[in-house]
Coordinates of C-alpha atoms in Angstrom, one line a residue:
M255 CA 9.8 -98.6 64.9
K256 CA 6.3 -98.4 63.5
I257 CA 4.1 -101.2 64.8
E258 CA 2.1 -103.0 62.1
F259 CA -1.7 -103.3 62.6
K260 CA -1.5 -107.1 62.9
Y261 CA 0.7 -106.9 65.9
W262 CA -1.7 -104.5 67.6
M263 CA -4.4 -107.2 66.9
I264 CA -2.2 -109.9 68.5
L265 CA -1.7 -107.6 71.5
G266 CA -5.5 -107.3 71.8
V267 CA -6.0 -111.1 71.5
L268 CA -3.4 -111.7 74.2
A269 CA -5.0 -109.1 76.5
L270 CA -8.4 -110.8 76.2
T271 CA -6.9 -114.2 76.7
W272 CA -4.6 -113.5 79.6
G273 CA -7.0 -111.0 81.2
S274 CA -9.5 -113.9 81.5
S275 CA -6.9 -116.3 82.8
F276 CA -7.2 -115.1 86.4
I277 CA -10.9 -116.0 86.5
L278 CA -10.1 -119.4 85.1
I279 CA -7.4 -119.9 87.8
K280 CA -9.9 -119.0 90.5
Q281 CA -12.3 -121.6 89.0
G282 CA -9.6 -124.2 89.0
L283 CA -8.8 -123.6 92.6
V284 CA -12.4 -124.5 93.6
A285 CA -11.5 -128.2 93.3
Y286 CA -7.7 -128.3 93.1
T287 CA -4.7 -127.1 95.1
P288 CA -2.4 -124.3 93.6
Y289 CA 0.3 -126.9 92.8
Q290 CA -2.3 -129.1 91.0
V291 CA -3.6 -126.1 89.0
G292 CA -0.1 -125.1 87.9
A293 CA 1.0 -128.6 87.1
L294 CA -2.2 -129.4 85.2
R295 CA -1.9 -126.2 83.2
L296 CA 1.7 -126.9 82.2
S297 CA 1.1 -130.6 81.6
I298 CA -1.8 -129.9 79.3
A299 CA 0.0 -127.3 77.3
G300 CA 3.3 -129.3 77.2
G301 CA 1.5 -132.5 76.4
I302 CA 0.0 -131.0 73.3
L303 CA 3.1 -129.0 72.2
A304 CA 5.5 -131.9 72.8
I305 CA 4.3 -133.4 69.5
W306 CA 6.2 -130.6 67.7
G307 CA 8.5 -129.8 70.6
I308 CA 10.5 -133.0 70.6
P309 CA 11.6 -132.5 66.9
S310 CA 12.2 -128.8 67.6
L311 CA 14.7 -129.6 70.3
F312 CA 16.9 -131.2 67.6
K313 CA 16.5 -128.2 65.3
I314 CA 17.5 -125.5 67.7
P315 CA 21.3 -124.8 67.9
K316 CA 22.8 -126.6 71.0
N317 CA 24.3 -123.4 72.3
K318 CA 20.8 -121.9 72.5
L319 CA 19.1 -124.7 74.4
R320 CA 20.2 -123.5 77.8
Y321 CA 18.5 -120.1 77.0
V322 CA 15.4 -122.0 75.9
A323 CA 15.3 -123.9 79.2
L324 CA 16.0 -120.7 81.2
A325 CA 13.3 -118.8 79.3
G326 CA 10.8 -121.6 80.0
F327 CA 11.8 -121.6 83.7
C328 CA 11.3 -117.8 84.1
G329 CA 8.4 -117.2 81.8
N330 CA 6.4 -120.4 82.1
F331 CA 7.3 -122.9 84.8
I332 CA 7.7 -120.9 88.0
P333 CA 5.0 -118.3 87.3
M334 CA 2.4 -121.0 86.6
F335 CA 2.7 -122.0 90.2
L336 CA 3.1 -118.6 91.7
F337 CA -0.2 -117.2 90.4
P338 CA -2.4 -120.1 91.8
M339 CA -0.6 -119.9 95.1
A340 CA -1.2 -116.1 95.2
Q341 CA -4.8 -116.3 94.2
T342 CA -5.7 -118.3 97.2
H343 CA -5.6 -114.9 99.0
V344 CA -5.6 -112.4 96.1
S345 CA -8.6 -111.4 94.0
S346 CA -8.6 -112.0 90.3
S347 CA -8.8 -108.3 89.5
M348 CA -5.8 -107.6 91.9
A349 CA -3.8 -110.3 90.2
G350 CA -4.4 -108.8 86.8
I351 CA -3.5 -105.3 88.0
L352 CA -0.2 -106.4 89.6
D353 CA 0.7 -108.2 86.4
S354 CA 1.1 -104.8 84.8
L355 CA 4.4 -104.5 86.6
V356 CA 6.1 -106.4 83.8
P357 CA 7.2 -103.4 81.6
L358 CA 8.8 -101.8 84.6
F359 CA 10.9 -104.9 85.3
I360 CA 11.9 -105.0 81.7
L361 CA 13.1 -101.4 81.9
L362 CA 14.9 -102.1 85.2
F363 CA 16.5 -105.4 84.2
G364 CA 17.3 -104.1 80.7
A365 CA 19.3 -101.3 82.2
L366 CA 21.0 -103.2 85.0
L367 CA 21.7 -106.6 83.4
F368 CA 21.5 -106.2 79.6
N369 CA 22.7 -102.6 79.0
I370 CA 19.7 -101.8 76.9
K371 CA 18.9 -98.2 76.0
G372 CA 15.5 -96.8 76.5
T373 CA 13.8 -93.5 76.0
K374 CA 12.2 -90.9 78.3
N375 CA 8.8 -91.7 76.7
Q376 CA 9.2 -95.4 77.4
V377 CA 10.0 -94.7 81.1
S378 CA 7.2 -92.1 81.4
G379 CA 4.7 -94.4 79.6
A380 CA 5.6 -97.4 81.8
V381 CA 5.1 -95.3 85.0
I382 CA 1.8 -93.7 83.8
G383 CA 0.5 -97.1 82.7
F384 CA 1.3 -98.7 86.0
L385 CA -0.2 -95.8 88.0
G386 CA -3.3 -96.3 85.9
A387 CA -3.4 -100.0 86.7
V388 CA -3.0 -99.1 90.4
L389 CA -6.1 -96.9 90.2
L390 CA -8.1 -99.9 89.1
I391 CA -7.7 -101.3 92.5
G392 CA -10.1 -98.5 93.7
G393 CA -10.3 -98.3 97.4
D394 CA -9.6 -101.9 98.2
G395 CA -5.8 -101.8 98.5
F396 CA -3.9 -104.7 100.2
S397 CA -6.7 -105.6 102.6
G398 CA -9.6 -107.9 103.0
E399 CA -9.3 -110.6 100.3
N400 CA -5.9 -109.4 99.2
S401 CA -2.9 -110.5 101.3
L402 CA 0.3 -108.4 100.9
V403 CA 2.5 -111.5 101.2
H404 CA 0.5 -113.3 98.4
C405 CA 0.5 -110.1 96.3
L406 CA 4.3 -110.2 96.5
L407 CA 4.2 -113.7 94.9
I408 CA 2.7 -112.1 91.8
V409 CA 5.3 -109.3 91.9
L410 CA 8.0 -112.1 91.8
A411 CA 6.2 -113.7 88.9
T412 CA 6.1 -110.4 87.0
A413 CA 9.9 -109.9 87.6
L414 CA 10.5 -113.4 86.1
Y415 CA 8.2 -112.4 83.1
G416 CA 10.3 -109.3 82.6
L417 CA 13.6 -111.3 82.7
N418 CA 12.1 -113.9 80.3
S419 CA 11.2 -111.2 77.8
L420 CA 14.8 -109.9 77.8
I421 CA 16.3 -113.4 77.4
L422 CA 14.1 -114.0 74.4
T423 CA 15.0 -110.7 72.8
R424 CA 18.7 -111.0 73.4
Y425 CA 19.4 -114.7 72.8
L426 CA 16.4 -116.3 71.0
N427 CA 15.1 -113.7 68.7
D428 CA 16.1 -115.8 65.6
V429 CA 14.3 -119.0 66.7
P430 CA 10.8 -119.3 65.1
S431 CA 8.1 -118.6 67.7
F432 CA 6.3 -121.9 67.3
Q433 CA 9.5 -123.9 67.4
L434 CA 10.6 -122.0 70.5
S435 CA 7.3 -122.3 72.4
S436 CA 6.9 -126.0 71.7
A437 CA 10.5 -126.7 72.7
L438 CA 10.5 -124.9 76.0
F439 CA 7.2 -126.4 77.1
T440 CA 8.5 -129.9 76.2
I441 CA 11.6 -129.3 78.3
W442 CA 9.5 -128.6 81.4
L443 CA 6.8 -131.2 80.7
L444 CA 8.3 -134.0 82.7
P445 CA 8.9 -131.8 85.8
S446 CA 5.3 -130.7 85.6
I447 CA 4.0 -134.3 85.4
V448 CA 6.2 -135.2 88.4
I449 CA 4.8 -132.3 90.5
L450 CA 1.3 -133.3 89.4
F451 CA 1.9 -136.9 90.6
F452 CA 3.3 -135.9 94.0
S453 CA 0.6 -133.2 94.5
G454 CA -1.9 -136.0 95.1
F455 CA -4.0 -135.3 92.0
F456 CA -4.3 -138.9 90.9
D457 CA -5.1 -140.0 94.4
T458 CA -7.9 -137.5 95.0
F459 CA -9.5 -137.3 91.6
E460 CA -12.8 -139.0 91.7
G461 CA -14.5 -137.4 88.7
T462 CA -17.0 -135.4 90.7
E463 CA -19.0 -132.7 89.0
Q464 CA -17.0 -129.9 90.5
Q465 CA -13.7 -131.7 89.7
L466 CA -14.7 -132.1 86.1
K467 CA -15.9 -128.5 85.9
S468 CA -12.7 -127.1 87.3
L469 CA -10.7 -129.5 85.1
G470 CA -12.5 -128.0 82.1
F471 CA -11.5 -124.5 83.1
V472 CA -7.9 -125.5 83.7
T473 CA -7.9 -127.2 80.3
I474 CA -9.1 -124.0 78.6
L475 CA -6.4 -122.2 80.5
G476 CA -3.7 -124.7 79.4
L477 CA -4.7 -124.7 75.7
M478 CA -5.7 -121.1 75.1
G479 CA -4.1 -119.1 77.9
T480 CA -0.8 -121.0 77.9
A481 CA 0.0 -122.9 74.7
L482 CA -1.6 -120.7 72.1
A483 CA -1.0 -117.5 73.9
M484 CA 2.7 -118.1 74.4
I485 CA 3.2 -118.9 70.8
L486 CA 1.6 -115.5 69.9
F487 CA 3.5 -113.7 72.7
Y488 CA 6.9 -115.0 71.5
R489 CA 6.0 -114.0 68.0
L490 CA 5.1 -110.6 69.2
I491 CA 8.4 -110.2 71.1
Q492 CA 10.4 -111.2 68.1
A493 CA 8.6 -108.8 65.8
T494 CA 8.2 -105.8 68.0
G495 CA 10.6 -106.1 71.0
S496 CA 10.0 -107.0 74.6
L497 CA 8.7 -103.6 75.8
F498 CA 5.8 -103.4 73.3
A499 CA 4.9 -107.0 73.8
S500 CA 4.8 -106.4 77.6
M501 CA 2.2 -103.7 77.1
V502 CA -0.3 -106.5 77.1
T503 CA 0.0 -106.5 80.9
Y504 CA -1.4 -102.9 80.9
L505 CA -4.5 -104.0 78.9
M506 CA -5.2 -107.1 80.9
P507 CA -6.7 -105.2 83.9
I508 CA -9.3 -103.8 81.6
I509 CA -10.4 -107.3 80.9
S510 CA -10.3 -108.2 84.5
V511 CA -12.5 -105.3 85.5
F512 CA -14.9 -106.2 82.6
W513 CA -15.3 -109.7 84.1
G514 CA -16.0 -108.0 87.4
F515 CA -18.7 -105.9 85.8
L516 CA -20.4 -109.0 84.3
V517 CA -20.6 -110.6 87.8
G518 CA -22.0 -107.3 89.3
E519 CA -19.0 -105.6 90.6
K520 CA -19.2 -101.8 90.8
I521 CA -17.3 -99.6 88.2
T522 CA -16.2 -96.3 89.6
W523 CA -14.5 -93.2 88.3
F524 CA -11.2 -94.7 89.5
H525 CA -11.6 -97.4 86.8
L526 CA -12.4 -94.8 84.1
V527 CA -9.4 -92.7 84.9
G528 CA -7.3 -95.9 85.2
F529 CA -8.4 -97.0 81.7
A530 CA -7.4 -93.6 80.3
M531 CA -4.0 -93.7 82.0
I532 CA -3.2 -97.2 80.8
L533 CA -4.0 -96.4 77.2
S534 CA -2.0 -93.2 77.4
G535 CA 0.9 -95.1 78.8
V536 CA 0.7 -97.7 75.9
Y537 CA 0.7 -94.8 73.4
L538 CA 3.5 -92.9 75.0
T539 CA 5.9 -95.9 75.0
Q540 CA 5.5 -96.1 71.3
K541 CA 6.0 -92.4 70.6
K542 CA 9.2 -91.7 68.7
E543 CA 11.9 -89.9 70.6
K544 CA 15.7 -89.7 70.6
K545 CA 17.1 -92.5 72.7
V546 CA 18.9 -91.9 76.0
E547 CA 20.7 -94.4 78.1
I548 CA 18.9 -95.5 81.3
V549 CA 21.7 -95.9 83.9

């Protein structure tokens, strides 16, 4: 399927938005706990989208509501807590790099759970893109600031993202993206508020300069990196398929490294080769080829 230019533009916007989200999470963690950052992010996004989400719940067929709830659980609710928990011991750039595992989980779960056919180019492109993302780590590896255990939390989040994408493609492809996004955030709004309450946020919030600054970063994260970005992402999945949409996770490390450059981090040849491999992987997954079953 030929991808229209507007969907490449959406892919670029999502890469820029989500590639910057790891920095915003780090800034939120300066004043708040991981549970508070996750619950705030979900509460802000859900609080805004609930205006449209409540009516949307009555418009979506009842037999699809369980898939809406499941998609929200896998793609929004749990990962929003896993990333802040992980980033207490994982750098922002490493978090962005590990997020590029999503397409591989889509291929894996697609073959094992959904009987979805893929192509050799898609498999090759996914592997090449991921290896390119790994190169962006440079010589750091799982040491120093990056804890292997906490890195595995991000791997779990990417697995849930992959499962979420397949659920959307298989069961919710006919639900309008805005209706879908607003409905699933509304479903998980109340649990998010409950977690925020029991996290001690309201007891410890004193309106200090740092708390307000971190709250501002999390608000941007909730509105732009969650609410708006998810609407665009679900639209992209419905128009192009889960695998193309997941390519955003291969472009995000480029944004993460760019942020590193702005704060004075060194850019090496590892990064340049990694960029080239990532872009090659994205191209290869979209190259036409006769489909073969991945089993």
